[in-house]
Amino acid sequence: MPNRSLCSTNHIGAITNTARTTMYAYAKTRAEKEAWRLAKESGMDLVVVNPSFVVGPLLAPQPTSSLRMILAITKGARGEYPNTTQGFVHIDDVVAAHILVMEESKASGRLTRSSSAAHWSQIIEMLRAKYPSYSYESECSRQKGDNNTHTMDTSKIAQLGFPPFKTLEKMFNDCNTSFQEKAFL
Protein backbone atom coordinates (compact mmCIF):
# COMPACT_ATOMS: atom_id res chain seq x y z
CA MET A 1 0.00 0.00 0.00
CA PRO A 2 1.42 3.43 -0.90
CA ASN A 3 2.41 5.75 1.90
CA ARG A 4 -0.03 8.70 1.79
CA SER A 5 -0.10 11.84 3.91
CA LEU A 6 -3.01 13.11 5.97
CA CYS A 7 -3.36 16.48 7.61
CA SER A 8 -5.45 17.24 10.68
CA THR A 9 -6.03 20.36 12.74
CA ASN A 10 -6.47 20.56 16.47
CA HIS A 11 -7.62 24.02 17.56
CA ILE A 12 -6.59 24.96 21.05
CA GLY A 13 -8.73 27.88 22.10
CA ALA A 14 -9.45 29.81 25.25
CA ILE A 15 -9.82 27.57 28.28
CA THR A 16 -13.09 28.13 30.09
CA ASN A 17 -15.13 26.02 32.45
CA THR A 18 -18.13 25.61 30.19
CA ALA A 19 -19.37 22.20 29.13
CA ARG A 20 -19.35 23.32 25.50
CA THR A 21 -15.63 24.13 25.53
CA THR A 22 -14.82 21.00 27.49
CA MET A 23 -16.74 18.82 25.03
CA TYR A 24 -15.13 20.57 22.07
CA ALA A 25 -11.63 19.95 23.42
CA TYR A 26 -12.54 16.37 24.29
CA ALA A 27 -13.94 15.73 20.80
CA LYS A 28 -10.87 17.22 19.11
CA THR A 29 -8.54 15.13 21.29
CA ARG A 30 -10.51 11.94 20.62
CA ALA A 31 -10.59 12.67 16.88
CA GLU A 32 -6.83 13.14 16.78
CA LYS A 33 -6.25 9.91 18.72
CA GLU A 34 -8.52 8.08 16.29
CA ALA A 35 -6.68 9.62 13.33
CA TRP A 36 -3.36 8.39 14.75
CA ARG A 37 -4.81 4.91 15.23
CA LEU A 38 -6.19 4.76 11.68
CA ALA A 39 -2.95 6.10 10.21
CA LYS A 40 -0.94 3.45 12.03
CA GLU A 41 -3.31 0.64 10.98
CA SER A 42 -3.27 1.66 7.32
CA GLY A 43 0.39 2.62 7.05
CA MET A 44 -0.33 6.26 6.30
CA ASP A 45 1.76 9.22 7.34
CA LEU A 46 -0.12 11.62 9.57
CA VAL A 47 0.96 15.18 10.27
CA VAL A 48 -1.10 17.13 12.80
CA VAL A 49 -1.02 20.92 12.83
CA ASN A 50 -1.94 22.22 16.29
CA PRO A 51 -2.70 25.94 16.17
CA SER A 52 -3.22 27.92 19.31
CA PHE A 53 -6.03 30.54 19.48
CA VAL A 54 -6.63 31.46 15.83
CA VAL A 55 -7.02 35.20 15.08
CA GLY A 56 -7.25 37.22 11.89
CA PRO A 57 -9.79 38.45 9.38
CA LEU A 58 -13.18 36.85 8.98
CA LEU A 59 -13.17 34.27 6.22
CA ALA A 60 -16.89 33.53 6.46
CA PRO A 61 -19.96 35.78 6.68
CA GLN A 62 -20.17 35.28 10.47
CA PRO A 63 -17.35 35.19 13.04
CA THR A 64 -16.11 31.83 14.31
CA SER A 65 -16.41 31.07 18.03
CA SER A 66 -12.88 32.40 18.61
CA LEU A 67 -13.60 35.62 16.75
CA ARG A 68 -16.98 36.01 18.50
CA MET A 69 -15.08 35.96 21.79
CA ILE A 70 -12.73 38.72 20.59
CA LEU A 71 -15.71 40.72 19.32
CA ALA A 72 -17.53 40.37 22.66
CA ILE A 73 -14.41 41.39 24.61
CA THR A 74 -13.93 44.41 22.31
CA LYS A 75 -17.56 45.47 22.76
CA GLY A 76 -17.50 44.85 26.52
CA ALA A 77 -20.35 42.36 26.12
CA ARG A 78 -19.04 39.38 28.13
CA GLY A 79 -18.93 40.91 31.58
CA GLU A 80 -15.29 39.90 32.01
CA TYR A 81 -12.27 38.76 30.06
CA PRO A 82 -10.53 35.40 30.58
CA ASN A 83 -7.91 35.26 33.30
CA THR A 84 -5.44 33.34 31.21
CA THR A 85 -2.27 33.62 29.20
CA GLN A 86 -2.35 31.76 25.93
CA GLY A 87 -0.79 31.50 22.53
CA PHE A 88 -2.28 33.20 19.49
CA VAL A 89 -1.72 32.56 15.79
CA HIS A 90 -2.82 34.35 12.61
CA ILE A 91 -5.16 32.40 10.35
CA ASP A 92 -2.75 33.00 7.44
CA ASP A 93 0.00 31.21 9.40
CA VAL A 94 -2.33 28.26 10.04
CA VAL A 95 -3.21 27.98 6.34
CA ALA A 96 0.45 28.28 5.32
CA ALA A 97 1.41 25.58 7.84
CA HIS A 98 -1.13 23.18 6.37
CA ILE A 99 0.19 23.80 2.87
CA LEU A 100 3.79 23.36 4.03
CA VAL A 101 3.15 20.01 5.73
CA MET A 102 1.27 18.71 2.70
CA GLU A 103 4.15 19.66 0.38
CA GLU A 104 7.16 18.92 2.60
CA SER A 105 8.00 15.21 2.78
CA LYS A 106 10.10 15.77 5.92
CA ALA A 107 7.03 16.92 7.89
CA SER A 108 6.01 14.43 10.55
CA GLY A 109 4.20 14.12 13.85
CA ARG A 110 2.58 17.02 15.66
CA LEU A 111 3.48 20.59 14.76
CA THR A 112 2.61 23.54 16.99
CA ARG A 113 1.53 26.80 15.37
CA SER A 114 1.62 29.75 17.70
CA SER A 115 3.00 33.25 17.53
CA SER A 116 3.25 35.02 20.88
CA ALA A 117 1.62 34.12 24.15
CA ALA A 118 -0.10 36.93 26.05
CA HIS A 119 -2.57 37.46 28.88
CA TRP A 120 -5.96 38.74 27.75
CA SER A 121 -5.33 41.96 29.72
CA GLN A 122 -2.33 42.60 27.44
CA ILE A 123 -4.46 41.99 24.36
CA ILE A 124 -7.09 44.45 25.58
CA GLU A 125 -4.43 47.04 26.40
CA MET A 126 -2.94 46.65 22.91
CA LEU A 127 -6.36 46.95 21.24
CA ARG A 128 -7.43 49.90 23.38
CA ALA A 129 -4.29 51.82 22.34
CA LYS A 130 -5.13 51.39 18.63
CA TYR A 131 -8.96 51.40 18.82
CA PRO A 132 -9.83 53.61 21.83
CA SER A 133 -13.49 54.15 20.91
CA TYR A 134 -14.66 50.64 21.87
CA SER A 135 -15.95 49.63 25.31
CA TYR A 136 -13.69 46.60 26.06
CA GLU A 137 -14.02 44.37 29.06
CA SER A 138 -12.43 45.88 32.13
CA GLU A 139 -13.06 43.07 34.61
CA CYS A 140 -10.74 40.09 34.76
CA SER A 141 -12.42 36.76 35.48
CA ARG A 142 -11.99 35.52 39.04
CA GLN A 143 -11.61 32.02 37.70
CA LYS A 144 -7.93 31.24 37.82
CA GLY A 145 -6.40 30.34 34.51
CA ASP A 146 -2.90 29.75 33.30
CA ASN A 147 -1.17 33.04 34.05
CA ASN A 148 2.36 31.78 33.60
CA THR A 149 4.49 33.45 31.01
CA HIS A 150 5.28 30.81 28.44
CA THR A 151 6.12 30.09 24.84
CA MET A 152 5.15 27.20 22.61
CA ASP A 153 7.83 25.14 20.93
CA THR A 154 7.50 25.80 17.22
CA SER A 155 11.02 24.69 16.33
CA LYS A 156 9.81 21.60 14.47
CA ILE A 157 7.89 23.60 11.87
CA ALA A 158 10.61 26.27 11.75
CA GLN A 159 13.09 23.53 10.75
CA LEU A 160 10.85 22.81 7.77
CA GLY A 161 11.47 26.37 6.57
CA PHE A 162 8.37 28.11 7.91
CA PRO A 163 8.83 31.91 7.90
CA PRO A 164 8.44 34.08 11.02
CA PHE A 165 4.96 34.27 12.51
CA LYS A 166 2.75 37.31 12.11
CA THR A 167 2.77 39.48 15.23
CA LEU A 168 -0.01 39.87 17.78
CA GLU A 169 -0.54 43.40 16.51
CA LYS A 170 -0.94 42.20 12.92
CA MET A 171 -3.39 39.40 13.74
CA PHE A 172 -5.61 41.55 15.98
CA ASN A 173 -5.47 44.53 13.59
CA ASP A 174 -6.54 42.26 10.73
CA CYS A 175 -9.32 40.91 12.94
CA ASN A 176 -10.66 44.32 13.98
CA THR A 177 -10.34 45.77 10.46
CA SER A 178 -12.39 42.84 9.22
CA PHE A 179 -14.99 43.40 11.98
CA GLN A 180 -15.24 47.04 10.90
CA GLU A 181 -15.50 46.22 7.18
CA LYS A 182 -18.31 43.74 7.85
CA ALA A 183 -20.10 46.13 10.25
CA PHE A 184 -19.62 44.01 13.38
CA LEU A 185 -17.85 46.98 15.00
Tab-separated table of N, CA, C and O in Angstrom, residues 42-154:
chain	number	residue	atom	x	y	z
A	42	SER	N	-3.282	1.670	8.782
A	42	SER	CA	-3.273	1.661	7.318
A	42	SER	C	-1.920	2.022	6.711
A	42	SER	O	-1.784	2.084	5.491
A	43	GLY	N	-0.931	2.286	7.549
A	43	GLY	CA	0.395	2.619	7.047
A	43	GLY	C	0.506	4.000	6.433
A	43	GLY	O	1.378	4.244	5.605
A	44	MET	N	-0.354	4.894	6.842
A	44	MET	CA	-0.330	6.259	6.305
A	44	MET	C	0.505	7.170	7.195
A	44	MET	O	0.591	6.962	8.398
A	45	ASP	N	1.091	8.174	6.568
A	45	ASP	CA	1.760	9.222	7.339
A	45	ASP	C	0.686	10.198	7.809
A	45	ASP	O	-0.206	10.544	7.045
A	46	LEU	N	0.807	10.627	9.032
A	46	LEU	CA	-0.118	11.623	9.572
A	46	LEU	C	0.690	12.779	10.127
A	46	LEU	O	1.624	12.569	10.897
A	47	VAL	N	0.349	13.963	9.730
A	47	VAL	CA	0.957	15.177	10.271
A	47	VAL	C	-0.182	16.000	10.849
A	47	VAL	O	-1.161	16.285	10.168
A	48	VAL	N	-0.058	16.374	12.115
A	48	VAL	CA	-1.098	17.132	12.799
A	48	VAL	C	-0.581	18.543	13.052
A	48	VAL	O	0.472	18.727	13.639
A	49	VAL	N	-1.341	19.516	12.589
A	49	VAL	CA	-1.018	20.923	12.833
A	49	VAL	C	-1.879	21.382	13.996
A	49	VAL	O	-3.105	21.338	13.926
A	50	ASN	N	-1.242	21.794	15.084
A	50	ASN	CA	-1.939	22.224	16.291
A	50	ASN	C	-1.812	23.729	16.471
A	50	ASN	O	-0.857	24.207	17.068
A	51	PRO	N	-2.761	24.493	15.951
A	51	PRO	CA	-2.696	25.936	16.169
A	51	PRO	C	-3.196	26.301	17.560
A	51	PRO	O	-4.007	25.586	18.138
A	52	SER	N	-2.699	27.403	18.055
A	52	SER	CA	-3.221	27.925	19.313
A	52	SER	C	-4.511	28.679	18.992
A	52	SER	O	-5.228	28.298	18.075
A	53	PHE	N	-4.809	29.756	19.695
A	53	PHE	CA	-6.028	30.541	19.484
A	53	PHE	C	-5.902	31.277	18.152
A	53	PHE	O	-5.045	32.140	17.993
A	54	VAL	N	-6.739	30.937	17.194
A	54	VAL	CA	-6.630	31.463	15.831
A	54	VAL	C	-7.311	32.832	15.721
A	54	VAL	O	-8.476	32.991	16.083
A	55	VAL	N	-6.553	33.815	15.210
A	55	VAL	CA	-7.023	35.196	15.083
A	55	VAL	C	-6.710	35.683	13.668
A	55	VAL	O	-5.757	35.232	13.050
A	56	GLY	N	-7.495	36.618	13.205
A	56	GLY	CA	-7.255	37.220	11.894
A	56	GLY	C	-8.568	37.670	11.294
A	56	GLY	O	-9.586	37.739	11.980
A	57	PRO	N	-8.561	37.962	10.014
A	57	PRO	CA	-9.787	38.447	9.375
A	57	PRO	C	-10.842	37.354	9.271
A	57	PRO	O	-10.523	36.167	9.255
A	58	LEU	N	-12.077	37.787	9.190
A	58	LEU	CA	-13.181	36.850	8.985
A	58	LEU	C	-13.067	36.253	7.588
A	58	LEU	O	-12.882	36.984	6.621
A	59	LEU	N	-13.201	34.949	7.510
A	59	LEU	CA	-13.167	34.269	6.224
A	59	LEU	C	-14.565	33.842	5.800
A	59	LEU	O	-14.768	33.434	4.667
A	60	ALA	N	-15.504	33.923	6.717
A	60	ALA	CA	-16.893	33.534	6.465
A	60	ALA	C	-17.785	34.735	6.779
A	60	ALA	O	-17.333	35.719	7.364
A	61	PRO	N	-19.057	34.650	6.410
A	61	PRO	CA	-19.955	35.781	6.685
A	61	PRO	C	-20.110	36.101	8.173
A	61	PRO	O	-20.306	37.249	8.547
A	62	GLN	N	-20.026	35.086	9.027
A	62	GLN	CA	-20.174	35.278	10.472
A	62	GLN	C	-18.877	34.894	11.177
A	62	GLN	O	-18.172	33.980	10.730
A	63	PRO	N	-18.568	35.537	12.299
A	63	PRO	CA	-17.354	35.193	13.038
A	63	PRO	C	-17.405	33.771	13.604
A	63	PRO	O	-18.466	33.283	13.979
A	64	THR	N	-16.245	33.129	13.656
A	64	THR	CA	-16.107	31.831	14.311
A	64	THR	C	-16.263	32.032	15.819
A	64	THR	O	-16.295	33.170	16.314
A	65	SER	N	-16.281	30.949	16.572
A	65	SER	CA	-16.413	31.068	18.028
A	65	SER	C	-15.249	31.852	18.629
A	65	SER	O	-15.443	32.663	19.532
A	66	SER	N	-14.039	31.646	18.119
A	66	SER	CA	-12.878	32.396	18.613
A	66	SER	C	-13.032	33.886	18.333
A	66	SER	O	-12.782	34.734	19.205
A	67	LEU	N	-13.447	34.215	17.106
A	67	LEU	CA	-13.595	35.619	16.753
A	67	LEU	C	-14.798	36.256	17.449
A	67	LEU	O	-14.767	37.446	17.774
A	68	ARG	N	-15.845	35.474	17.718
A	68	ARG	CA	-16.981	36.007	18.501
A	68	ARG	C	-16.521	36.404	19.902
A	68	ARG	O	-16.984	37.399	20.456
A	69	MET	N	-15.607	35.622	20.455
A	69	MET	CA	-15.076	35.956	21.788
A	69	MET	C	-14.314	37.274	21.742
A	69	MET	O	-14.503	38.140	22.605
A	70	ILE	N	-13.476	37.463	20.731
A	70	ILE	CA	-12.730	38.715	20.590
A	70	ILE	C	-13.698	39.878	20.394
A	70	ILE	O	-13.542	40.944	21.006
A	71	LEU	N	-14.706	39.685	19.573
A	71	LEU	CA	-15.708	40.722	19.320
A	71	LEU	C	-16.425	41.104	20.613
A	71	LEU	O	-16.585	42.291	20.929
A	72	ALA	N	-16.836	40.105	21.390
A	72	ALA	CA	-17.531	40.366	22.657
A	72	ALA	C	-16.628	41.098	23.644
A	72	ALA	O	-17.067	42.019	24.345
A	73	ILE	N	-15.358	40.718	23.716
A	73	ILE	CA	-14.411	41.393	24.611
A	73	ILE	C	-14.209	42.837	24.153
A	73	ILE	O	-14.168	43.757	24.969
A	74	THR	N	-14.117	43.059	22.851
A	74	THR	CA	-13.930	44.411	22.308
A	74	THR	C	-15.142	45.291	22.595
A	74	THR	O	-14.995	46.465	22.917
A	75	LYS	N	-16.331	44.715	22.516
A	75	LYS	CA	-17.564	45.474	22.765
A	75	LYS	C	-17.904	45.572	24.256
A	75	LYS	O	-18.829	46.286	24.626
A	76	GLY	N	-17.180	44.854	25.096
A	76	GLY	CA	-17.499	44.846	26.521
A	76	GLY	C	-18.784	44.095	26.814
A	76	GLY	O	-19.506	44.424	27.744
A	77	ALA	N	-19.074	43.066	26.034
A	77	ALA	CA	-20.354	42.356	26.120
A	77	ALA	C	-20.305	41.048	26.908
A	77	ALA	O	-21.333	40.408	27.081
A	78	ARG	N	-19.165	40.645	27.402
A	78	ARG	CA	-19.042	39.378	28.128
A	78	ARG	C	-19.212	39.539	29.634
A	78	ARG	O	-19.496	38.581	30.324
A	79	GLY	N	-18.918	40.708	30.135
A	79	GLY	CA	-18.930	40.914	31.581
A	79	GLY	C	-17.547	40.795	32.199
A	79	GLY	O	-17.272	41.366	33.243
A	80	GLU	N	-16.669	40.053	31.533
A	80	GLU	CA	-15.290	39.899	32.007
A	80	GLU	C	-14.461	39.292	30.885
A	80	GLU	O	-14.998	38.731	29.931
A	81	TYR	N	-13.151	39.402	31.025
A	81	TYR	CA	-12.265	38.756	30.062
A	81	TYR	C	-11.587	37.577	30.746
A	81	TYR	O	-11.484	37.533	31.977
A	82	PRO	N	-11.138	36.587	29.984
A	82	PRO	CA	-10.527	35.398	30.579
A	82	PRO	C	-9.259	35.739	31.355
A	82	PRO	O	-8.461	36.564	30.927
A	83	ASN	N	-9.085	35.087	32.459
A	83	ASN	CA	-7.910	35.263	33.300
A	83	ASN	C	-6.883	34.204	32.911
A	83	ASN	O	-6.594	33.283	33.669
A	84	THR	N	-6.379	34.341	31.699
A	84	THR	CA	-5.444	33.338	31.210
A	84	THR	C	-4.446	33.937	30.234
A	84	THR	O	-4.728	34.932	29.582
A	85	THR	N	-3.297	33.322	30.192
A	85	THR	CA	-2.267	33.618	29.201
A	85	THR	C	-2.298	32.486	28.204
A	85	THR	O	-2.331	31.326	28.596
A	86	GLN	N	-2.319	32.821	26.930
A	86	GLN	CA	-2.354	31.759	25.931
A	86	GLN	C	-1.662	32.187	24.659
A	86	GLN	O	-1.371	33.372	24.471
A	87	GLY	N	-1.410	31.231	23.816
A	87	GLY	CA	-0.792	31.499	22.532
A	87	GLY	C	-1.835	31.915	21.507
A	87	GLY	O	-2.994	31.499	21.573
A	88	PHE	N	-1.425	32.740	20.569
A	88	PHE	CA	-2.280	33.205	19.489
A	88	PHE	C	-1.550	32.977	18.168
A	88	PHE	O	-0.318	33.036	18.113
A	89	VAL	N	-2.318	32.751	17.104
A	89	VAL	CA	-1.724	32.561	15.790
A	89	VAL	C	-2.648	33.158	14.731
A	89	VAL	O	-3.869	33.090	14.850
A	90	HIS	N	-2.055	33.756	13.720
A	90	HIS	CA	-2.817	34.352	12.614
A	90	HIS	C	-3.345	33.237	11.717
A	90	HIS	O	-2.641	32.264	11.447
A	91	ILE	N	-4.549	33.387	11.234
A	91	ILE	CA	-5.156	32.395	10.348
A	91	ILE	C	-4.278	32.146	9.120
A	91	ILE	O	-4.170	31.014	8.643
A	92	ASP	N	-3.631	33.179	8.603
A	92	ASP	CA	-2.754	32.997	7.440
A	92	ASP	C	-1.600	32.052	7.761
A	92	ASP	O	-1.176	31.261	6.909
A	93	ASP	N	-1.074	32.120	8.986
A	93	ASP	CA	0.000	31.211	9.397
A	93	ASP	C	-0.507	29.776	9.499
A	93	ASP	O	0.217	28.830	9.193
A	94	VAL	N	-1.747	29.604	9.939
A	94	VAL	CA	-2.335	28.262	10.037
A	94	VAL	C	-2.498	27.666	8.640
A	94	VAL	O	-2.124	26.508	8.397
A	95	VAL	N	-3.026	28.452	7.719
A	95	VAL	CA	-3.208	27.983	6.340
A	95	VAL	C	-1.855	27.634	5.721
A	95	VAL	O	-1.687	26.565	5.112
A	96	ALA	N	-0.883	28.517	5.885
A	96	ALA	CA	0.449	28.282	5.317
A	96	ALA	C	1.094	27.031	5.914
A	96	ALA	O	1.789	26.287	5.210
A	97	ALA	N	0.863	26.777	7.203
A	97	ALA	CA	1.411	25.584	7.844
A	97	ALA	C	0.811	24.320	7.241
A	97	ALA	O	1.515	23.333	6.996
A	98	HIS	N	-0.494	24.341	6.988
A	98	HIS	CA	-1.133	23.181	6.366
A	98	HIS	C	-0.563	22.915	4.971
A	98	HIS	O	-0.297	21.767	4.606
A	99	ILE	N	-0.366	23.962	4.217
A	99	ILE	CA	0.193	23.801	2.872
A	99	ILE	C	1.613	23.255	2.963
A	99	ILE	O	1.979	22.321	2.235
A	100	LEU	N	2.407	23.810	3.864
A	100	LEU	CA	3.789	23.360	4.025
A	100	LEU	C	3.854	21.877	4.367
A	100	LEU	O	4.628	21.135	3.756
A	101	VAL	N	3.048	21.415	5.327
A	101	VAL	CA	3.153	20.008	5.731
A	101	VAL	C	2.628	19.056	4.652
A	101	VAL	O	3.043	17.901	4.590
A	102	MET	N	1.734	19.546	3.805
A	102	MET	CA	1.274	18.706	2.699
A	102	MET	C	2.348	18.600	1.609
A	102	MET	O	2.451	17.583	0.940
A	103	GLU	N	3.142	19.640	1.441
A	103	GLU	CA	4.145	19.664	0.376
A	103	GLU	C	5.524	19.183	0.817
A	103	GLU	O	6.319	18.757	-0.018
A	104	GLU	N	5.825	19.245	2.089
A	104	GLU	CA	7.159	18.916	2.598
A	104	GLU	C	7.192	17.473	3.101
A	104	GLU	O	6.572	17.142	4.109
A	105	SER	N	7.939	16.635	2.419
A	105	SER	CA	7.997	15.213	2.781
A	105	SER	C	8.659	14.974	4.139
A	105	SER	O	8.444	13.931	4.751
A	106	LYS	N	9.438	15.924	4.625
A	106	LYS	CA	10.096	15.771	5.923
A	106	LYS	C	9.158	16.065	7.095
A	106	LYS	O	9.506	15.802	8.245
A	107	ALA	N	7.983	16.604	6.821
A	107	ALA	CA	7.027	16.924	7.889
A	107	ALA	C	6.537	15.625	8.524
A	107	ALA	O	6.220	14.662	7.821
A	108	SER	N	6.482	15.630	9.858
A	108	SER	CA	6.009	14.434	10.554
A	108	SER	C	5.518	14.804	11.945
A	108	SER	O	5.892	15.827	12.506
A	109	GLY	N	4.650	13.975	12.475
A	109	GLY	CA	4.201	14.122	13.852
A	109	GLY	C	3.267	15.292	14.072
A	109	GLY	O	2.467	15.649	13.227
A	110	ARG	N	3.416	15.894	15.247
A	110	ARG	CA	2.576	17.016	15.659
A	110	ARG	C	3.386	18.299	15.559
A	110	ARG	O	4.505	18.369	16.052
A	111	LEU	N	2.807	19.315	14.941
A	111	LEU	CA	3.482	20.593	14.760
A	111	LEU	C	2.659	21.703	15.406
A	111	LEU	O	1.485	21.887	15.078
A	112	THR	N	3.281	22.440	16.296
A	112	THR	CA	2.612	23.538	16.989
A	112	THR	C	2.706	24.800	16.154
A	112	THR	O	3.766	25.130	15.629
A	113	ARG	N	1.584	25.514	16.047
A	113	ARG	CA	1.530	26.803	15.366
A	113	ARG	C	1.067	27.836	16.371
A	113	ARG	O	-0.078	27.829	16.780
A	114	SER	N	1.974	28.685	16.776
A	114	SER	CA	1.624	29.747	17.697
A	114	SER	C	2.629	30.872	17.578
A	114	SER	O	3.828	30.620	17.492
A	115	SER	N	2.125	32.087	17.564
A	115	SER	CA	2.995	33.255	17.528
A	115	SER	C	3.397	33.556	18.971
A	115	SER	O	4.050	32.754	19.607
A	116	SER	N	2.924	34.628	19.507
A	116	SER	CA	3.249	35.020	20.876
A	116	SER	C	2.172	34.567	21.845
A	116	SER	O	1.014	34.432	21.480
A	117	ALA	N	2.577	34.368	23.082
A	117	ALA	CA	1.618	34.118	24.155
A	117	ALA	C	1.433	35.427	24.915
A	117	ALA	O	2.379	36.192	25.102
A	118	ALA	N	0.195	35.693	25.315
A	118	ALA	CA	-0.100	36.929	26.053
A	118	ALA	C	-1.312	36.708	26.942
A	118	ALA	O	-2.163	35.863	26.653
A	119	HIS	N	-1.386	37.463	28.024
A	119	HIS	CA	-2.573	37.457	28.881
A	119	HIS	C	-3.624	38.322	28.194
A	119	HIS	O	-3.296	39.282	27.495
A	120	TRP	N	-4.885	37.976	28.395
A	120	TRP	CA	-5.961	38.744	27.751
A	120	TRP	C	-5.923	40.225	28.142
A	120	TRP	O	-6.303	41.085	27.356
A	121	SER	N	-5.443	40.540	29.334
A	121	SER	CA	-5.328	41.959	29.724
A	121	SER	C	-4.350	42.685	28.806
A	121	SER	O	-4.562	43.855	28.466
A	122	GLN	N	-3.287	42.004	28.371
A	122	GLN	CA	-2.333	42.602	27.443
A	122	GLN	C	-2.960	42.807	26.067
A	122	GLN	O	-2.686	43.812	25.401
A	123	ILE	N	-3.781	41.866	25.656
A	123	ILE	CA	-4.457	41.986	24.358
A	123	ILE	C	-5.394	43.194	24.388
A	123	ILE	O	-5.406	44.012	23.459
A	124	ILE	N	-6.161	43.324	25.461
A	124	ILE	CA	-7.093	44.452	25.583
A	124	ILE	C	-6.335	45.775	25.606
A	124	ILE	O	-6.724	46.741	24.943
A	125	GLU	N	-5.245	45.823	26.344
A	125	GLU	CA	-4.426	47.042	26.402
A	125	GLU	C	-3.904	47.415	25.011
A	125	GLU	O	-3.945	48.576	24.603
A	126	MET	N	-3.444	46.414	24.259
A	126	MET	CA	-2.938	46.648	22.910
A	126	MET	C	-4.055	47.161	21.989
A	126	MET	O	-3.867	48.119	21.241
A	127	LEU	N	-5.230	46.530	22.075
A	127	LEU	CA	-6.358	46.946	21.239
A	127	LEU	C	-6.855	48.339	21.614
A	127	LEU	O	-7.151	49.159	20.742
A	128	ARG	N	-6.940	48.606	22.904
A	128	ARG	CA	-7.433	49.905	23.375
A	128	ARG	C	-6.534	51.042	22.879
A	128	ARG	O	-7.012	52.117	22.535
A	129	ALA	N	-5.228	50.797	22.812
A	129	ALA	CA	-4.294	51.824	22.335
A	129	ALA	C	-4.533	52.154	20.858
A	129	ALA	O	-4.416	53.311	20.451
A	130	LYS	N	-4.917	51.166	20.067
A	130	LYS	CA	-5.134	51.388	18.634
A	130	LYS	C	-6.580	51.746	18.310
A	130	LYS	O	-6.832	52.503	17.379
A	131	TYR	N	-7.519	51.187	19.069
A	131	TYR	CA	-8.956	51.397	18.823
A	131	TYR	C	-9.613	51.895	20.116
A	131	TYR	O	-10.344	51.154	20.768
A	132	PRO	N	-9.367	53.130	20.517
A	132	PRO	CA	-9.830	53.610	21.826
A	132	PRO	C	-11.343	53.824	21.938
A	132	PRO	O	-11.851	53.957	23.053
A	133	SER	N	-12.060	53.817	20.853
A	133	SER	CA	-13.490	54.145	20.914
A	133	SER	C	-14.381	52.976	21.352
A	133	SER	O	-15.569	53.180	21.597
A	134	TYR	N	-13.838	51.780	21.486
A	134	TYR	CA	-14.661	50.635	21.867
A	134	TYR	C	-14.694	50.455	23.383
A	134	TYR	O	-13.822	50.935	24.104
A	135	SER	N	-15.705	49.755	23.869
A	135	SER	CA	-15.948	49.626	25.310
A	135	SER	C	-14.957	48.717	26.036
A	135	SER	O	-14.554	49.013	27.148
A	136	TYR	N	-14.606	47.594	25.488
A	136	TYR	CA	-13.687	46.605	26.055
A	136	TYR	C	-14.119	46.148	27.455
A	136	TYR	O	-14.654	46.918	28.240
A	137	GLU	N	-13.823	44.900	27.709
A	137	GLU	CA	-14.021	44.370	29.058
A	137	GLU	C	-12.976	44.997	29.970
A	137	GLU	O	-11.836	45.183	29.571
A	138	SER	N	-13.384	45.314	31.180
A	138	SER	CA	-12.425	45.879	32.131
A	138	SER	C	-12.246	44.971	33.345
A	138	SER	O	-11.348	45.183	34.144
A	139	GLU	N	-13.089	43.975	33.456
A	139	GLU	CA	-13.060	43.072	34.612
A	139	GLU	C	-12.415	41.748	34.222
A	139	GLU	O	-12.837	41.092	33.272
A	140	CYS	N	-11.395	41.368	34.974
A	140	CYS	CA	-10.740	40.085	34.756
A	140	CYS	C	-11.523	39.002	35.493
A	140	CYS	O	-11.953	39.199	36.637
A	141	SER	N	-11.711	37.871	34.858
A	141	SER	CA	-12.419	36.761	35.477
A	141	SER	C	-11.745	36.363	36.794
A	141	SER	O	-10.523	36.396	36.906
A	142	ARG	N	-12.552	35.988	37.759
A	142	ARG	CA	-11.993	35.520	39.042
A	142	ARG	C	-11.546	34.077	38.942
A	142	ARG	O	-10.819	33.590	39.789
A	143	GLN	N	-12.020	33.408	37.907
A	143	GLN	CA	-11.612	32.024	37.698
A	143	GLN	C	-10.138	32.012	37.326
A	143	GLN	O	-9.720	32.668	36.383
A	144	LYS	N	-9.359	31.290	38.076
A	144	LYS	CA	-7.927	31.245	37.821
A	144	LYS	C	-7.648	30.449	36.557
A	144	LYS	O	-8.167	29.373	36.352
A	145	GLY	N	-6.834	31.015	35.724
A	145	GLY	CA	-6.404	30.338	34.509
A	145	GLY	C	-4.900	30.187	34.539
A	145	GLY	O	-4.259	30.385	35.570
A	146	ASP	N	-4.341	29.868	33.422
A	146	ASP	CA	-2.901	29.748	33.299
A	146	ASP	C	-2.331	31.145	33.089
A	146	ASP	O	-2.474	31.718	32.017
A	147	ASN	N	-1.723	31.687	34.124
A	147	ASN	CA	-1.170	33.040	34.051
A	147	ASN	C	0.345	33.036	33.907
A	147	ASN	O	0.976	34.074	34.003
A	148	ASN	N	0.912	31.870	33.713
A	148	ASN	CA	2.356	31.779	33.600
A	148	ASN	C	2.819	32.265	32.237
A	148	ASN	O	2.232	31.934	31.209
A	149	THR	N	3.881	33.046	32.253
A	149	THR	CA	4.495	33.449	31.006
A	149	THR	C	5.077	32.200	30.370
A	149	THR	O	5.729	31.405	31.040
A	150	HIS	N	4.786	31.998	29.101
A	150	HIS	CA	5.284	30.806	28.437
A	150	HIS	C	5.392	31.022	26.936
A	150	HIS	O	4.902	32.013	26.408
A	151	THR	N	6.052	30.114	26.295
A	151	THR	CA	6.115	30.088	24.844
A	151	THR	C	5.743	28.677	24.410
A	151	THR	O	5.708	27.759	25.224
A	152	MET	N	5.452	28.517	23.153
A	152	MET	CA	5.154	27.202	22.615
A	152	MET	C	6.278	26.823	21.665
A	152	MET	O	6.736	27.654	20.886
A	153	ASP	N	6.708	25.596	21.744
A	153	ASP	CA	7.825	25.136	20.928
A	153	ASP	C	7.375	24.968	19.480
A	153	ASP	O	6.614	24.059	19.159
A	154	THR	N	7.846	25.848	18.640
A	154	THR	CA	7.498	25.802	17.221
A	154	THR	C	8.737	25.467	16.379
A	154	THR	O	8.731	25.666	15.163
